Tab-separated table of C-alpha atoms in Angstrom:
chain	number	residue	atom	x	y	z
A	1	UNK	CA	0.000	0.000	0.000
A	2	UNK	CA	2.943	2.345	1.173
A	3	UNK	CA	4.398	1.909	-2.582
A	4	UNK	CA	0.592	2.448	-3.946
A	5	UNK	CA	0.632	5.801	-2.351
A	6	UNK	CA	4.029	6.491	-3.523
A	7	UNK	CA	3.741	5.987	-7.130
A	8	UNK	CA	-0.027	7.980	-7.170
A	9	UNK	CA	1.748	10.884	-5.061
A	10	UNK	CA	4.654	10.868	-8.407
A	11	UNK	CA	1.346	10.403	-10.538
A	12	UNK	CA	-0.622	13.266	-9.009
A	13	UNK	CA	2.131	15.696	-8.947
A	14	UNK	CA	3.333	15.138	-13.152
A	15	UNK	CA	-0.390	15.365	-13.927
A	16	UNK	CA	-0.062	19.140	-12.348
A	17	UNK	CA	2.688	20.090	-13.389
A	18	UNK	CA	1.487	19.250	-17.145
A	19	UNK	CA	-1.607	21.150	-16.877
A	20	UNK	CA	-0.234	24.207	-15.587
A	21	UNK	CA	2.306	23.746	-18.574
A	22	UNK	CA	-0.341	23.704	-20.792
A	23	UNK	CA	-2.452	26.807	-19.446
A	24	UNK	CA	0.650	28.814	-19.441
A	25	UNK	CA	1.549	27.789	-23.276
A	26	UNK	CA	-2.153	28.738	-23.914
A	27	UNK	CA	-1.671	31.957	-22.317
A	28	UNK	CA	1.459	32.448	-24.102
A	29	UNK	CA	-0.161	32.025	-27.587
A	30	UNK	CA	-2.915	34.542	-27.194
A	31	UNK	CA	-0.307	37.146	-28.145
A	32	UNK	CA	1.455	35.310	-30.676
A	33	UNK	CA	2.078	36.525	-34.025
A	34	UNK	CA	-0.887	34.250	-36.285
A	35	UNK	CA	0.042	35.627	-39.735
A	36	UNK	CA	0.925	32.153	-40.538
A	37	UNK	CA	-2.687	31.457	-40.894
A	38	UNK	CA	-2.763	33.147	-44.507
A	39	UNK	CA	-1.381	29.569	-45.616
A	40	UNK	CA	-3.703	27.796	-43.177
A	41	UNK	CA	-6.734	29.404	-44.978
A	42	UNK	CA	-5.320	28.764	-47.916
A	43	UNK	CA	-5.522	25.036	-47.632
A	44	UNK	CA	-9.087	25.275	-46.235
A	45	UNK	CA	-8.508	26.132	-42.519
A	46	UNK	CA	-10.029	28.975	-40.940
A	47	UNK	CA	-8.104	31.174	-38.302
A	48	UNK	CA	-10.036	29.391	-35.271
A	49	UNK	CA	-9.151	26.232	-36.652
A	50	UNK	CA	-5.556	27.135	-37.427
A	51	UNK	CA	-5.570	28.274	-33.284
A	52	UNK	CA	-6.864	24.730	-32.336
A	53	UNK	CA	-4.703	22.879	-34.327
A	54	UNK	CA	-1.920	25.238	-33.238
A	55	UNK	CA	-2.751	24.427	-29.831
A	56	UNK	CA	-3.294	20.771	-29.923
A	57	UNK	CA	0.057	20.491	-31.452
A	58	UNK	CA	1.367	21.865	-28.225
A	59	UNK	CA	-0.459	19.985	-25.925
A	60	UNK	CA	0.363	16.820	-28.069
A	61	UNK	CA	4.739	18.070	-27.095
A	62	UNK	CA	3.931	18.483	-23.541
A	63	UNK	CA	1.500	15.513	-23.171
A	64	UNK	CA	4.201	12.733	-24.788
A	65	UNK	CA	7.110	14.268	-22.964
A	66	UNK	CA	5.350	14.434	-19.281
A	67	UNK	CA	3.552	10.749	-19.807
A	68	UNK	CA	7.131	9.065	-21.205
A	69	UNK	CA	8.853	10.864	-18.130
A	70	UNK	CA	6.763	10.208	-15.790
A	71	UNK	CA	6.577	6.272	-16.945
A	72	UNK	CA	10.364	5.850	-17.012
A	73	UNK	CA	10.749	7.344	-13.322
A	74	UNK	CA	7.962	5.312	-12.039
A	75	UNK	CA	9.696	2.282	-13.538
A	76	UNK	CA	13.255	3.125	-12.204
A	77	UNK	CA	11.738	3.913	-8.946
A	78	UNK	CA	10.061	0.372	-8.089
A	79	UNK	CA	13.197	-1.240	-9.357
A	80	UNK	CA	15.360	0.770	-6.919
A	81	UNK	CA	12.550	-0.002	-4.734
A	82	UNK	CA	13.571	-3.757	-4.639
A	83	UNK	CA	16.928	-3.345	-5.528
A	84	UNK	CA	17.838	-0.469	-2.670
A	85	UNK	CA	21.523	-0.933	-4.423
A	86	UNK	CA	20.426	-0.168	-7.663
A	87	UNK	CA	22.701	2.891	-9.200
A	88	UNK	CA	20.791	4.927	-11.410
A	89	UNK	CA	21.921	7.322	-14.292
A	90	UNK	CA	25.233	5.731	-14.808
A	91	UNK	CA	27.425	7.086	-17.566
A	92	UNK	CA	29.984	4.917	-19.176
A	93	UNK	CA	33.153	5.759	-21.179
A	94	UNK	CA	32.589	5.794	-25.225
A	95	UNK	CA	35.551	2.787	-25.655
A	96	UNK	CA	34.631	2.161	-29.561
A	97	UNK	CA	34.740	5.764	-30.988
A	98	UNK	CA	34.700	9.195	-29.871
A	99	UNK	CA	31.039	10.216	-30.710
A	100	UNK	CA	29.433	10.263	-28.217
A	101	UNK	CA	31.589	10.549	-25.014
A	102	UNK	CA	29.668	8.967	-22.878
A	103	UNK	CA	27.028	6.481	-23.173
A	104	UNK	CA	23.880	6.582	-20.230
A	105	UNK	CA	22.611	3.255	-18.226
A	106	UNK	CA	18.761	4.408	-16.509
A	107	UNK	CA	19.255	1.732	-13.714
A	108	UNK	CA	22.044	-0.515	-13.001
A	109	UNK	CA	21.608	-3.488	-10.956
A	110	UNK	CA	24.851	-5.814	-10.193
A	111	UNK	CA	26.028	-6.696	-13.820
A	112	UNK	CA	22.048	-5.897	-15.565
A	113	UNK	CA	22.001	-2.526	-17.438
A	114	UNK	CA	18.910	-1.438	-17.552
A	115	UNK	CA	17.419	1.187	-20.641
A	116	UNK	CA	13.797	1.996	-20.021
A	117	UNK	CA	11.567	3.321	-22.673
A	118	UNK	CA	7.745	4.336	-22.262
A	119	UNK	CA	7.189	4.112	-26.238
A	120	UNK	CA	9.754	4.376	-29.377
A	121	UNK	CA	8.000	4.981	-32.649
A	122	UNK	CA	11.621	6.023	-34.592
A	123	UNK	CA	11.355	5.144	-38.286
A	124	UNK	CA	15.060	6.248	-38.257
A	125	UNK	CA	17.839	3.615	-39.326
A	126	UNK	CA	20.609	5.700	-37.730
A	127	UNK	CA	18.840	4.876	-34.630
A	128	UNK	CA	19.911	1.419	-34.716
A	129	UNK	CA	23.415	2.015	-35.408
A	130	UNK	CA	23.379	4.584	-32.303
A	131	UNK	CA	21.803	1.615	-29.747
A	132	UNK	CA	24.404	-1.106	-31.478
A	133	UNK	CA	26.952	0.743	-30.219
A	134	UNK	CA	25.525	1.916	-26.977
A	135	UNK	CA	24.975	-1.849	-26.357
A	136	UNK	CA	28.244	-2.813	-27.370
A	137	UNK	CA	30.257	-0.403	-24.693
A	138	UNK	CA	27.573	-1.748	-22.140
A	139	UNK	CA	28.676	-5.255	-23.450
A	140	UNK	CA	32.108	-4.138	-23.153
A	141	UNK	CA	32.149	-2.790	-19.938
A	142	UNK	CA	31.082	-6.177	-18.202
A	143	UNK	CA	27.355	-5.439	-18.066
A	144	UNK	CA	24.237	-7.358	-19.725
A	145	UNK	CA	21.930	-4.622	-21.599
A	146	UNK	CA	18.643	-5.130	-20.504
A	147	UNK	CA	15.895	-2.663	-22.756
A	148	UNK	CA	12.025	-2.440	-21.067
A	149	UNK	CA	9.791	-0.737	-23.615
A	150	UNK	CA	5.701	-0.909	-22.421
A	151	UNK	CA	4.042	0.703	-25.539
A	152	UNK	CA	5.071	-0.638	-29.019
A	153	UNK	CA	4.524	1.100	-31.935
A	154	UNK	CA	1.915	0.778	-34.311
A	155	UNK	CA	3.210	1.543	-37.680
A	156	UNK	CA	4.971	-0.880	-39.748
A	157	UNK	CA	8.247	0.480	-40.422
A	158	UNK	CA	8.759	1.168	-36.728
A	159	UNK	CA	7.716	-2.123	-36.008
A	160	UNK	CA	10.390	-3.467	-37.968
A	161	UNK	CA	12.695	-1.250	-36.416
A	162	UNK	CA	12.007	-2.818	-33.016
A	163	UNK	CA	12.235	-6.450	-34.224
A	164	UNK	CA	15.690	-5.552	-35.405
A	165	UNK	CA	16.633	-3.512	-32.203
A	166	UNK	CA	15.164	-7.320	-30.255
A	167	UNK	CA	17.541	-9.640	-32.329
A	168	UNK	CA	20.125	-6.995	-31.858
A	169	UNK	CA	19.885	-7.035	-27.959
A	170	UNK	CA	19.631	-11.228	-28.216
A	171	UNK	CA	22.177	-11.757	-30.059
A	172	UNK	CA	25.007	-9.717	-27.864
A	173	UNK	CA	23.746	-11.802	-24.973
A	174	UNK	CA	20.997	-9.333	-23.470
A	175	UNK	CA	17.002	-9.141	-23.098
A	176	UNK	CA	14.288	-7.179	-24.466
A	177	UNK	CA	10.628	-6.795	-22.876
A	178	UNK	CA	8.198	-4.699	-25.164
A	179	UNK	CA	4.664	-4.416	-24.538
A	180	UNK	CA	2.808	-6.769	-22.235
A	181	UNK	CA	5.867	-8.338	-21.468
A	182	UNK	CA	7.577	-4.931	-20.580
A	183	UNK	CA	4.927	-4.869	-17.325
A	184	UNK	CA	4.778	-8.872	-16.260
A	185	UNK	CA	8.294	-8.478	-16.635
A	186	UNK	CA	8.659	-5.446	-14.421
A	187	UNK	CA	6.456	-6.925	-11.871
A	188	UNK	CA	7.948	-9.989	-11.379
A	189	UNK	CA	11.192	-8.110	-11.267
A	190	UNK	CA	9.918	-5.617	-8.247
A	191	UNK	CA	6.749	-7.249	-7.283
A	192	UNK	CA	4.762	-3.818	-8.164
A	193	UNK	CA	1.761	-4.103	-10.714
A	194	UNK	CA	2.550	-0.680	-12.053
A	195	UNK	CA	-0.181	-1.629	-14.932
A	196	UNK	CA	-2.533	-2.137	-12.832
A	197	UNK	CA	-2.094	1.358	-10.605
A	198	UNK	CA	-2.104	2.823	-13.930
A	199	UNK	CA	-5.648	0.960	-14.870
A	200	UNK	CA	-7.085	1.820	-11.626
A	201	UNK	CA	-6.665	5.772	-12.642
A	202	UNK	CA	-8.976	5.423	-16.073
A	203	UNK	CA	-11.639	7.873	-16.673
């Protein structure tokens, strides 16, 4: 129950901070500069619509930042909740090339490196290339790369991404939880039903 509390208090206080993000941007753009709207119109948009959209756009920024945020810290914090040794935000040397520096592990426990992701939708191949490596100095440094992803894409060509990014992660000897598994996982790991807290909060 204590953890319950815990994770709605984290909850409570994201879902404030996000609407009072969003009522200041809306402030913000009733003095904003809406020539831009000549094009709107001209592809069948009228100014109030061009506003909404405008608007939506920015609550669409604020809303995926503040929901992946607030997903990955819940996530960290019931693993460091059963794992009270659990470093988090550990950087590692760059030992295959100079770009970048440093690489980033969210949670290390013992030898299991531990990159949590709310959603990832990237279409981009580079992307790949850019988690090889990061694997590979995780690899390198004595660690097994663990990814947790709960929300998997829906389009095709990210899909396919992700199946890549999976054999990538199996076949240097780590694990990779999308989706349902992502949660069961999670909760076996910590013993917190962080789905379930989440299902609890539906409108």
């Amino acid at each position: 129950m204590a953890n319950d509390e815990k994770i709605l208090n984290i909850i409570s206080h994201y879902r404030d901070e996000l609407h009072k993000k969003i009522k200041e941007r809306e402030k913000e753009m009733q003095q904003d500069n809406n020539e831009h709207y000549l094009i709107y119109n001209a592809l069948g948009f009228t100014n109030k619509e061009g506003y909404q959209i405008d608007f939506q756009q920015n609550v669409g920024r604020f809303l995926y930042k503040y929901a992946g945020s607030l997903l990955e810290e819940l996530a960290i914090k019931c693993l460091k909740e059963a794992y009270p040794d659990a470093e988090m935000k550990v950087r590692l040397p760059n030992t295959i090339d100079e770009s970048p520096k440093t690489v980033e592990i969210d949670c290390l426990i013992g030898n299991r490196a531990y990159e949590i992701k709310w959603k990832d939708a990237t279409t981009d191949g580079d992307h790949i290339k850019k988690e090889h490596k990061r694997v590979q100095i995780i690899k390198k440094a004595g660690y097994m790369p663990i990814r947790i992803m709960f929300f998997e894409p829906n389009r095709e060509q990210s899909m396919r991404i992700q199946d890549r990014l999976k054999r990538m992660y199996e076949d240097i000897g780590g694990e990779y939880y999308s989706g349902e598994e992502a949660w069961k996982y999670l909760k076996k790991k910590t013993g917190i039903d962080l789905k379930r807290l989440f299902e609890g909060l539906r409108e």
